[in-house]
mmCIF file of C-alpha atoms in Angstrom:
data_model
loop_
_atom_site.group_PDB
_atom_site.id
_atom_site.type_symbol
_atom_site.label_atom_id
_atom_site.label_comp_id
_atom_site.label_asym_id
_atom_site.label_seq_id
_atom_site.Cartn_x
_atom_site.Cartn_y
_atom_site.Cartn_z
ATOM 1 C CA MET A 10 -8.333 14.074 -37.476
ATOM 2 C CA PRO A 11 -7.632 12.862 -33.941
ATOM 3 C CA THR A 12 -9.810 14.121 -31.115
ATOM 4 C CA PRO A 13 -9.315 14.028 -27.325
ATOM 5 C CA ALA A 14 -11.445 10.884 -27.290
ATOM 6 C CA ASP A 15 -8.690 9.145 -29.245
ATOM 7 C CA GLY A 16 -6.394 9.325 -26.232
ATOM 8 C CA ALA A 17 -2.678 9.038 -26.952
ATOM 9 C CA ALA A 18 -3.108 9.683 -30.675
ATOM 10 C CA TYR A 19 -4.296 13.199 -29.841
ATOM 11 C CA TRP A 20 -1.997 14.090 -26.949
ATOM 12 C CA LEU A 21 1.185 12.870 -28.662
ATOM 13 C CA ARG A 22 0.815 15.274 -31.580
ATOM 14 C CA TRP A 23 3.688 17.732 -32.036
ATOM 15 C CA GLU A 24 1.340 20.675 -31.518
ATOM 16 C CA VAL A 25 0.734 19.526 -27.932
ATOM 17 C CA PHE A 26 4.411 19.769 -27.056
ATOM 18 C CA VAL A 27 4.892 23.106 -28.804
ATOM 19 C CA CYS A 28 1.824 24.646 -27.191
ATOM 20 C CA GLY A 29 2.756 23.196 -23.836
ATOM 21 C CA ALA A 30 6.162 24.849 -24.074
ATOM 22 C CA LEU A 31 4.578 28.160 -25.069
ATOM 23 C CA ILE A 32 2.503 28.072 -21.891
ATOM 24 C CA ALA A 33 5.163 26.643 -19.576
ATOM 25 C CA VAL A 34 7.999 29.002 -20.567
ATOM 26 C CA PRO A 35 6.201 32.295 -19.714
ATOM 27 C CA THR A 36 4.973 30.745 -16.468
ATOM 28 C CA ALA A 37 8.477 29.612 -15.515
ATOM 29 C CA LEU A 38 9.986 32.998 -16.387
ATOM 30 C CA ALA A 39 7.361 34.836 -14.359
ATOM 31 C CA ALA A 40 7.966 32.557 -11.375
ATOM 32 C CA ALA A 41 11.741 32.970 -11.651
ATOM 33 C CA LEU A 42 11.690 36.769 -11.918
ATOM 34 C CA LEU A 43 8.981 37.338 -9.308
ATOM 35 C CA PRO A 44 11.169 37.145 -6.146
ATOM 36 C CA ARG A 45 13.838 39.421 -7.609
ATOM 37 C CA LEU A 46 11.364 42.065 -8.783
ATOM 38 C CA ARG A 47 9.415 41.956 -5.532
ATOM 39 C CA ARG A 48 12.477 42.986 -3.518
ATOM 40 C CA SER A 49 12.767 46.231 -5.497
ATOM 41 C CA VAL A 50 9.299 47.440 -4.463
ATOM 42 C CA PRO A 51 8.447 48.936 -1.035
ATOM 43 C CA PRO A 52 6.429 46.505 1.116
ATOM 44 C CA LEU A 53 2.655 46.758 1.146
ATOM 45 C CA ARG A 54 1.330 48.348 4.330
ATOM 46 C CA ALA A 55 -1.787 47.075 6.043
ATOM 47 C CA THR A 56 -3.505 50.462 5.925
ATOM 48 C CA ASP A 57 -3.037 50.665 2.147
ATOM 49 C CA LEU A 58 -5.737 48.022 1.890
ATOM 50 C CA TRP A 59 -8.555 49.881 3.641
ATOM 51 C CA VAL A 60 -7.642 53.583 4.086
ATOM 52 C CA PRO A 61 -9.103 55.707 1.232
ATOM 53 C CA CYS A 62 -6.936 58.065 -0.756
ATOM 54 C CA TRP A 63 -9.222 60.969 0.197
ATOM 55 C CA SER A 64 -8.448 62.724 3.483
ATOM 56 C CA ARG A 65 -12.052 63.573 4.378
ATOM 57 C CA LEU A 66 -13.476 60.195 3.384
ATOM 58 C CA HIS A 67 -14.114 57.838 6.289
ATOM 59 C CA PRO A 68 -12.933 54.253 5.680
ATOM 60 C CA ALA A 69 -16.515 53.125 6.252
ATOM 61 C CA TRP A 70 -17.465 54.590 2.866
ATOM 62 C CA LEU A 71 -14.929 52.355 1.141
ATOM 63 C CA LEU A 72 -16.223 49.423 3.175
ATOM 64 C CA GLY A 73 -19.798 50.203 2.165
ATOM 65 C CA TYR A 74 -18.917 50.419 -1.492
ATOM 66 C CA ARG A 75 -17.005 47.160 -1.440
ATOM 67 C CA ALA A 76 -19.894 45.406 0.293
ATOM 68 C CA PHE A 77 -22.294 46.761 -2.335
ATOM 69 C CA ALA A 78 -20.026 45.691 -5.209
ATOM 70 C CA LEU A 79 -19.692 42.230 -3.661
ATOM 71 C CA ALA A 80 -23.470 41.817 -3.369
ATOM 72 C CA ALA A 81 -24.048 42.997 -6.945
ATOM 73 C CA ALA A 82 -21.279 40.858 -8.438
ATOM 74 C CA ALA A 83 -22.377 37.771 -6.493
ATOM 75 C CA ALA A 84 -25.990 38.276 -7.584
ATOM 76 C CA LEU A 85 -25.025 38.630 -11.234
ATOM 77 C CA LEU A 86 -22.725 35.618 -11.119
ATOM 78 C CA GLY A 87 -25.332 33.586 -9.248
ATOM 79 C CA ARG A 88 -27.969 34.396 -11.829
ATOM 80 C CA ASN A 89 -25.688 33.255 -14.620
ATOM 81 C CA ILE A 90 -24.892 30.009 -12.786
ATOM 82 C CA ALA A 91 -28.588 29.408 -12.140
ATOM 83 C CA SER A 92 -29.285 29.730 -15.869
ATOM 84 C CA HIS A 93 -26.365 27.685 -17.221
ATOM 85 C CA ALA A 94 -25.091 25.716 -14.209
ATOM 86 C CA LEU A 95 -21.354 25.336 -13.683
ATOM 87 C CA THR A 96 -20.703 25.075 -17.429
ATOM 88 C CA VAL A 97 -20.296 28.858 -17.426
ATOM 89 C CA PHE A 98 -16.838 28.322 -15.969
ATOM 90 C CA PHE A 99 -15.696 26.696 -19.183
ATOM 91 C CA PHE A 100 -15.240 30.274 -20.419
ATOM 92 C CA TYR A 101 -12.477 32.720 -19.533
ATOM 93 C CA THR A 102 -14.957 35.570 -19.076
ATOM 94 C CA GLN A 103 -16.615 33.799 -16.166
ATOM 95 C CA TRP A 104 -13.229 33.053 -14.617
ATOM 96 C CA THR A 105 -12.517 36.785 -14.722
ATOM 97 C CA PHE A 106 -15.829 37.742 -13.155
ATOM 98 C CA LEU A 107 -15.376 35.130 -10.437
ATOM 99 C CA LEU A 108 -11.957 36.596 -9.665
ATOM 100 C CA VAL A 109 -13.471 40.082 -9.360
ATOM 101 C CA THR A 110 -16.115 38.707 -6.980
ATOM 102 C CA ILE A 111 -13.461 37.020 -4.844
ATOM 103 C CA TYR A 112 -11.530 40.276 -4.690
ATOM 104 C CA PHE A 113 -14.513 42.210 -3.351
ATOM 105 C CA ALA A 114 -15.266 39.473 -0.830
ATOM 106 C CA LEU A 115 -11.725 39.647 0.536
ATOM 107 C CA ALA A 116 -11.618 43.444 0.312
ATOM 108 C CA THR A 117 -14.889 43.750 2.237
ATOM 109 C CA ALA A 118 -13.597 41.565 5.061
ATOM 110 C CA ILE A 119 -10.295 43.456 5.288
ATOM 111 C CA SER A 120 -12.060 46.830 5.142
ATOM 112 C CA ALA A 121 -14.365 45.760 7.970
ATOM 113 C CA HIS A 122 -11.369 44.855 10.108
ATOM 114 C CA GLY A 123 -9.675 48.117 9.134
ATOM 115 C CA CYS A 124 -12.708 50.155 10.165
ATOM 116 C CA TRP A 125 -12.606 48.493 13.555
ATOM 117 C CA VAL A 126 -8.918 49.405 13.921
ATOM 118 C CA TYR A 127 -9.608 52.929 12.716
ATOM 119 C CA SER A 128 -12.471 53.456 15.177
ATOM 120 C CA LYS A 129 -10.178 52.703 18.102
ATOM 121 C CA LYS A 130 -7.364 54.946 16.843
ATOM 122 C CA ALA A 131 -9.690 57.775 15.840
ATOM 123 C CA SER A 132 -11.348 57.648 19.261
ATOM 124 C CA ARG A 133 -8.016 57.998 21.045
ATOM 125 C CA LYS A 134 -6.916 60.731 18.664
ATOM 126 C CA ALA A 135 -10.130 62.668 19.186
ATOM 127 C CA ASP A 136 -9.797 62.458 22.961
ATOM 128 C CA GLU A 137 -6.222 63.724 22.847
ATOM 129 C CA SER A 138 -7.070 66.525 20.433
ATOM 130 C CA HIS A 139 -10.149 67.559 22.416
ATOM 131 C CA GLY A 140 -8.181 67.804 25.627
ATOM 132 C CA PHE A 141 -5.395 69.765 23.976
ATOM 133 C CA LEU A 142 -7.804 72.259 22.403
ATOM 134 C CA ASN A 143 -9.686 72.804 25.665
ATOM 135 C CA VAL A 144 -6.490 73.681 27.522
ATOM 136 C CA ASP A 145 -5.318 75.911 24.709
ATOM 137 C CA VAL A 146 -8.597 77.839 24.488
ATOM 138 C CA GLU A 147 -8.586 78.493 28.213
ATOM 139 C CA ASN A 148 -5.121 80.064 28.072
ATOM 140 C CA ARG A 149 -5.078 82.020 24.798
ATOM 141 C CA ASP A 150 -6.865 82.568 21.485
ATOM 142 C CA LEU A 151 -5.562 80.595 18.574
ATOM 143 C CA SER A 152 -4.493 82.425 15.462
ATOM 144 C CA GLY A 153 -5.824 81.388 12.085
ATOM 145 C CA GLU A 154 -2.600 79.607 11.275
ATOM 146 C CA ARG A 155 -2.572 77.724 14.597
ATOM 147 C CA LYS A 156 -6.147 76.591 14.029
ATOM 148 C CA ARG A 157 -5.182 75.125 10.681
ATOM 149 C CA ASP A 158 -2.264 73.371 12.337
ATOM 150 C CA GLU A 159 -4.543 71.751 14.873
ATOM 151 C CA VAL A 160 -6.950 70.586 12.161
ATOM 152 C CA ASP A 161 -4.012 69.069 10.289
ATOM 153 C CA LYS A 162 -2.953 67.273 13.465
ATOM 154 C CA VAL A 163 -6.391 65.724 13.825
ATOM 155 C CA LYS A 164 -6.317 64.576 10.187
ATOM 156 C CA SER A 165 -2.765 63.250 10.330
ATOM 157 C CA TYR A 166 -3.869 59.838 11.576
ATOM 158 C CA TYR A 167 -3.454 58.618 7.995
ATOM 159 C CA GLU A 168 0.269 59.248 8.077
ATOM 160 C CA GLU A 169 0.700 58.135 11.686
ATOM 161 C CA ILE A 170 -0.922 54.743 11.289
ATOM 162 C CA ALA A 171 0.357 54.096 7.766
ATOM 163 C CA ASN A 172 3.774 52.926 8.926
ATOM 164 C CA GLU A 173 2.666 50.738 11.806
ATOM 165 C CA LYS A 174 2.873 47.338 10.168
ATOM 166 C CA ARG A 175 3.093 45.540 6.852
ATOM 167 C CA ALA A 176 0.200 43.757 5.232
ATOM 168 C CA ALA A 177 -0.261 40.165 6.342
ATOM 169 C CA PHE A 178 -0.845 37.116 4.165
ATOM 170 C CA TRP A 179 -4.477 37.862 3.327
ATOM 171 C CA GLY A 180 -3.644 41.474 2.595
ATOM 172 C CA ARG A 181 -1.019 40.458 0.051
ATOM 173 C CA CYS A 182 -3.474 37.990 -1.465
ATOM 174 C CA MET A 183 -5.990 40.804 -1.794
ATOM 175 C CA GLN A 184 -3.597 42.968 -3.778
ATOM 176 C CA ILE A 185 -2.532 40.070 -6.002
ATOM 177 C CA ILE A 186 -6.157 39.263 -6.845
ATOM 178 C CA TYR A 187 -6.867 42.959 -7.381
ATOM 179 C CA GLN A 188 -4.134 43.323 -9.975
ATOM 180 C CA ALA A 189 -4.791 40.019 -11.737
ATOM 181 C CA SER A 190 -8.510 40.749 -12.024
ATOM 182 C CA ALA A 191 -7.793 44.280 -13.270
ATOM 183 C CA GLY A 192 -5.693 42.991 -16.167
ATOM 184 C CA ALA A 193 -8.148 40.242 -17.079
ATOM 185 C CA THR A 194 -11.081 42.657 -16.906
ATOM 186 C CA MET A 195 -9.432 45.123 -19.262
ATOM 187 C CA LEU A 196 -8.755 42.360 -21.775
ATOM 188 C CA THR A 197 -12.266 40.949 -21.820
ATOM 189 C CA ASP A 198 -14.115 44.284 -21.714
ATOM 190 C CA VAL A 199 -12.064 46.113 -24.334
ATOM 191 C CA THR A 200 -12.412 43.120 -26.633
ATOM 192 C CA PHE A 201 -16.145 42.786 -26.071
ATOM 193 C CA TRP A 202 -17.116 46.443 -26.467
ATOM 194 C CA GLY A 203 -14.415 47.468 -28.930
ATOM 195 C CA LEU A 204 -14.538 44.510 -31.316
ATOM 196 C CA LEU A 205 -17.290 42.009 -30.671
ATOM 197 C CA VAL A 206 -20.263 44.351 -30.231
ATOM 198 C CA PRO A 207 -19.516 46.497 -33.317
ATOM 199 C CA PHE A 208 -18.594 43.614 -35.617
ATOM 200 C CA PHE A 209 -20.338 40.522 -34.314
ATOM 201 C CA TYR A 210 -23.010 41.399 -31.740
ATOM 202 C CA ARG A 211 -24.362 44.470 -33.512
ATOM 203 C CA ASP A 212 -27.675 42.807 -34.386
ATOM 204 C CA LYS A 213 -27.874 40.782 -31.189
ATOM 205 C CA PHE A 214 -26.963 43.461 -28.664
ATOM 206 C CA GLY A 215 -29.359 43.599 -25.728
ATOM 207 C CA LEU A 216 -30.503 39.997 -25.947
ATOM 208 C CA ALA A 217 -27.982 38.679 -23.429
ATOM 209 C CA LEU A 218 -28.437 41.146 -20.575
ATOM 210 C CA VAL A 219 -26.455 39.148 -18.019
ATOM 211 C CA THR A 220 -23.497 38.623 -20.357
ATOM 212 C CA ASP A 221 -23.469 42.257 -21.460
ATOM 213 C CA GLY A 222 -23.647 43.362 -17.834
ATOM 214 C CA MET A 223 -20.685 41.212 -16.868
ATOM 215 C CA HIS A 224 -18.604 42.884 -19.558
ATOM 216 C CA SER A 225 -19.433 46.299 -18.112
ATOM 217 C CA LEU A 226 -19.895 46.075 -14.375
ATOM 218 C CA ASN A 227 -16.686 44.187 -13.686
ATOM 219 C CA PHE A 228 -14.649 47.125 -14.975
ATOM 220 C CA VAL A 229 -16.933 49.737 -13.392
ATOM 221 C CA PHE A 230 -16.715 48.036 -9.999
ATOM 222 C CA LEU A 231 -12.927 47.863 -10.112
ATOM 223 C CA LEU A 232 -12.520 51.392 -11.466
ATOM 224 C CA ILE A 233 -14.598 52.967 -8.687
ATOM 225 C CA ASP A 234 -12.661 50.955 -6.122
ATOM 226 C CA THR A 235 -9.418 52.185 -7.670
ATOM 227 C CA LEU A 236 -10.569 55.798 -7.466
ATOM 228 C CA LEU A 237 -11.304 55.336 -3.763
ATOM 229 C CA ASN A 238 -8.537 53.070 -2.499
ATOM 230 C CA ASN A 239 -4.887 53.805 -1.833
ATOM 231 C CA MET A 240 -3.395 50.513 -2.996
ATOM 232 C CA PRO A 241 -0.198 50.574 -5.066
ATOM 233 C CA PHE A 242 -0.094 48.856 -8.435
ATOM 234 C CA PRO A 243 3.465 47.552 -8.969
ATOM 235 C CA TRP A 244 4.254 46.332 -12.440
ATOM 236 C CA TYR A 245 5.914 43.076 -11.403
ATOM 237 C CA ARG A 246 2.573 41.581 -10.346
ATOM 238 C CA ILE A 247 1.739 41.045 -13.996
ATOM 239 C CA ALA A 248 3.317 37.664 -13.237
ATOM 240 C CA PHE A 249 0.162 36.663 -11.385
ATOM 241 C CA PHE A 250 -1.895 37.681 -14.410
ATOM 242 C CA VAL A 251 0.225 35.278 -16.463
ATOM 243 C CA PHE A 252 -0.364 32.544 -13.871
ATOM 244 C CA TRP A 253 -4.123 33.140 -14.056
ATOM 245 C CA SER A 254 -4.372 32.792 -17.840
ATOM 246 C CA CYS A 255 -2.094 29.759 -17.881
ATOM 247 C CA SER A 256 -4.235 28.169 -15.168
ATOM 248 C CA TYR A 257 -7.262 28.510 -17.420
ATOM 249 C CA VAL A 258 -5.481 26.716 -20.273
ATOM 250 C CA THR A 259 -4.308 23.979 -17.920
ATOM 251 C CA PHE A 260 -7.874 23.595 -16.681
ATOM 252 C CA GLN A 261 -9.066 23.070 -20.252
ATOM 253 C CA TRP A 262 -6.337 20.539 -20.958
ATOM 254 C CA VAL A 263 -7.180 18.527 -17.856
ATOM 255 C CA LEU A 264 -10.873 18.470 -18.764
ATOM 256 C CA HIS A 265 -10.150 17.173 -22.250
ATOM 257 C CA ALA A 266 -7.431 14.738 -21.207
ATOM 258 C CA SER A 267 -9.841 13.169 -18.708
ATOM 259 C CA GLN A 268 -12.593 13.206 -21.381
ATOM 260 C CA ALA A 269 -14.817 15.263 -19.086
ATOM 261 C CA LEU A 270 -15.366 17.723 -21.940
ATOM 262 C CA SER A 271 -15.588 16.897 -25.634
ATOM 263 C CA TRP A 272 -15.767 20.409 -27.125
ATOM 264 C CA TRP A 273 -13.486 23.414 -26.916
ATOM 265 C CA PRO A 274 -14.971 26.702 -25.640
ATOM 266 C CA TYR A 275 -12.554 28.457 -27.984
ATOM 267 C CA PRO A 276 -11.703 26.583 -31.216
ATOM 268 C CA PHE A 277 -8.112 27.823 -31.288
ATOM 269 C CA LEU A 278 -7.426 25.887 -28.098
ATOM 270 C CA ASP A 279 -7.964 22.684 -30.079
ATOM 271 C CA LEU A 280 -4.506 21.192 -30.326
ATOM 272 C CA ALA A 281 -5.430 19.308 -33.481
ATOM 273 C CA SER A 282 -5.348 22.555 -35.410
ATOM 274 C CA SER A 283 -2.147 23.180 -37.351
ATOM 275 C CA GLY A 284 -2.372 26.823 -36.306
ATOM 276 C CA ALA A 285 -2.656 26.040 -32.622
ATOM 277 C CA PRO A 286 0.922 27.079 -31.739
ATOM 278 C CA LEU A 287 0.211 30.558 -33.119
ATOM 279 C CA TRP A 288 -2.850 30.893 -30.904
ATOM 280 C CA TYR A 289 -0.872 29.796 -27.881
ATOM 281 C CA VAL A 290 1.794 32.394 -28.647
ATOM 282 C CA LEU A 291 -0.883 35.058 -28.550
ATOM 283 C CA LEU A 292 -2.374 33.592 -25.400
ATOM 284 C CA SER A 293 0.949 33.501 -23.598
ATOM 285 C CA SER A 294 1.345 37.176 -24.582
ATOM 286 C CA GLN A 295 -1.932 37.905 -22.736
ATOM 287 C CA PHE A 296 -4.072 38.795 -25.740
ATOM 288 C CA SER A 297 -7.810 38.220 -25.504
ATOM 289 C CA LEU A 298 -9.243 34.788 -26.115
ATOM 290 C CA ASN A 299 -12.571 36.154 -27.319
ATOM 291 C CA THR A 300 -10.864 38.448 -29.821
ATOM 292 C CA ILE A 301 -9.159 35.502 -31.514
ATOM 293 C CA LEU A 302 -12.387 33.510 -31.599
ATOM 294 C CA ARG A 303 -14.573 36.197 -33.121
ATOM 295 C CA LEU A 304 -12.042 37.570 -35.582
ATOM 296 C CA CYS A 305 -11.605 34.073 -36.997
ATOM 297 C CA LYS A 306 -15.309 34.067 -37.842
ATOM 298 C CA ILE A 307 -15.474 37.461 -39.526
ATOM 299 C CA LEU A 308 -12.180 37.698 -41.409
ATOM 300 C CA THR A 309 -11.196 35.945 -44.576
ATOM 301 C CA ALA A 310 -8.344 33.486 -44.545
ATOM 302 C CA THR A 311 -6.152 35.954 -46.431
ATOM 303 C CA LEU A 312 -6.579 38.726 -43.870
ATOM 304 C CA ILE A 313 -6.357 36.638 -40.705
ATOM 305 C CA TRP A 314 -2.577 36.688 -40.470
ATOM 306 C CA CYS A 315 -2.346 40.429 -41.198
ATOM 307 C CA ARG A 316 -5.132 41.269 -38.739
ATOM 308 C CA TYR A 317 -3.604 39.250 -35.938
ATOM 309 C CA LEU A 318 -0.211 40.782 -36.569
ATOM 310 C CA GLY A 319 -1.797 44.220 -36.379
ATOM 311 C CA MET A 320 -3.651 43.226 -33.218
ATOM 312 C CA ALA A 321 -0.428 42.052 -31.612
ATOM 313 C CA ILE A 322 1.268 45.365 -32.425
ATOM 314 C CA ALA A 323 -1.602 47.786 -31.814
ATOM 315 C CA HIS A 324 -3.276 46.336 -28.759
ATOM 316 C CA VAL A 325 -1.704 47.197 -25.418
ATOM 317 C CA PRO A 326 -1.958 44.306 -22.972
ATOM 318 C CA GLY A 327 -4.780 44.623 -20.514
ATOM 319 C CA PHE A 328 -2.523 44.820 -17.503
ATOM 320 C CA THR A 329 -0.668 47.794 -18.943
ATOM 321 C CA LEU A 330 -3.922 49.630 -19.610
ATOM 322 C CA TYR A 331 -5.025 49.365 -16.015
ATOM 323 C CA TRP A 332 -1.533 50.155 -14.762
ATOM 324 C CA LEU A 333 -1.730 53.402 -16.737
ATOM 325 C CA VAL A 334 -5.113 54.175 -15.139
ATOM 326 C CA VAL A 335 -3.615 53.858 -11.669
ATOM 327 C CA LYS A 336 -0.486 55.750 -12.669
ATOM 328 C CA GLY A 337 -2.599 58.574 -14.079
ATOM 329 C CA LYS A 338 -4.629 58.745 -10.893
ATOM 330 C CA ARG A 339 -1.541 58.979 -8.701
ATOM 331 C CA ALA A 340 0.090 61.536 -10.998
ATOM 332 C CA TYR A 341 -2.806 63.954 -11.602
ATOM 333 C CA PHE A 342 -5.099 63.686 -8.579
ATOM 334 C CA PRO A 343 -2.566 65.351 -6.227
ATOM 335 C CA ARG A 344 -2.460 68.299 -8.657
ATOM 336 C CA LEU A 345 -6.209 68.494 -9.165
ATOM 337 C CA PHE A 346 -7.118 67.915 -5.516
ATOM 338 C CA PRO A 347 -4.063 68.970 -3.481
ATOM 339 C CA ARG A 348 -5.960 69.280 -0.179
ATOM 340 C CA ALA A 349 -8.314 66.342 -0.558
ATOM 341 C CA TYR A 350 -6.092 63.667 -2.068
ATOM 342 C CA VAL A 351 -3.753 61.844 0.320
ATOM 343 C CA ARG A 352 -1.062 59.487 -0.889
ATOM 344 C CA THR A 353 0.348 57.438 1.957
ATOM 345 C CA SER A 354 1.941 54.616 -0.076
ATOM 346 C CA ASN A 355 4.820 54.547 -2.501
#
């Protein structure tokens, strides 16, 4: 059977062209539909990136959390690189964790800038409110209703600054990375804890502390950030999730075409396999790479096709899962916390 070392004999197989089309077509469709779908969504505002969704929560708390998550993620990723060098990035899981780390690095920087902007605006607002209240107290006593009105005026800086300007280039990049990493994290974590640990890692659980931690903390970090931030989560940005997964496959192809790597991190990526087009169909549909790998090892040949068909029907894509988390937050938090929760973005 031809291998990448055989050069043209390997890369001219029919499976290469079929799999290449299965990767290129979703990428091209996503790129073509992206501009049209983007116009139907309200523009991202700069304050959406760093103002919390809680009225009494100072933006510095969100900044502090993001800085903590960045330090923890960088430490965990650094430890894994120190143990296995850069070969860890042959795997999709490490690509996902790197993306999460990049998100928190960018989010920390933007939150720091936002806190600086907020401090100036809050200072001016406090001075104006203090002067107004002093004059008012000297002339008459405020009723209970008037007092509540003045408190609301002091808190209304969220609404007043929210419409000042749209997010700049780095702000849009931050949201794109946020949504792409959310989808990839859901895929890898649900697969790991829902399928691999019960069926494959049951006897080995706890031996790979760093790996197990990466499949937990990435989701925890993003979920806490989601519960604190006020960023929208438009559906059309699933296109960037498609770009991310296709970039990983392209990366693997380039490594093997240049003979820089002689083994496949995931056997189904091997284009010499007659079933490779099926795997690439599943990949282009954003189903987990690790799921395919492990299920192939634990299922019989007779059940593989039925199991993968069931997986394709039963498993909701990772991006949709996280989209539902954000949608649930924005739908139920205003009802549960009507005075505390503030929604300033569409």
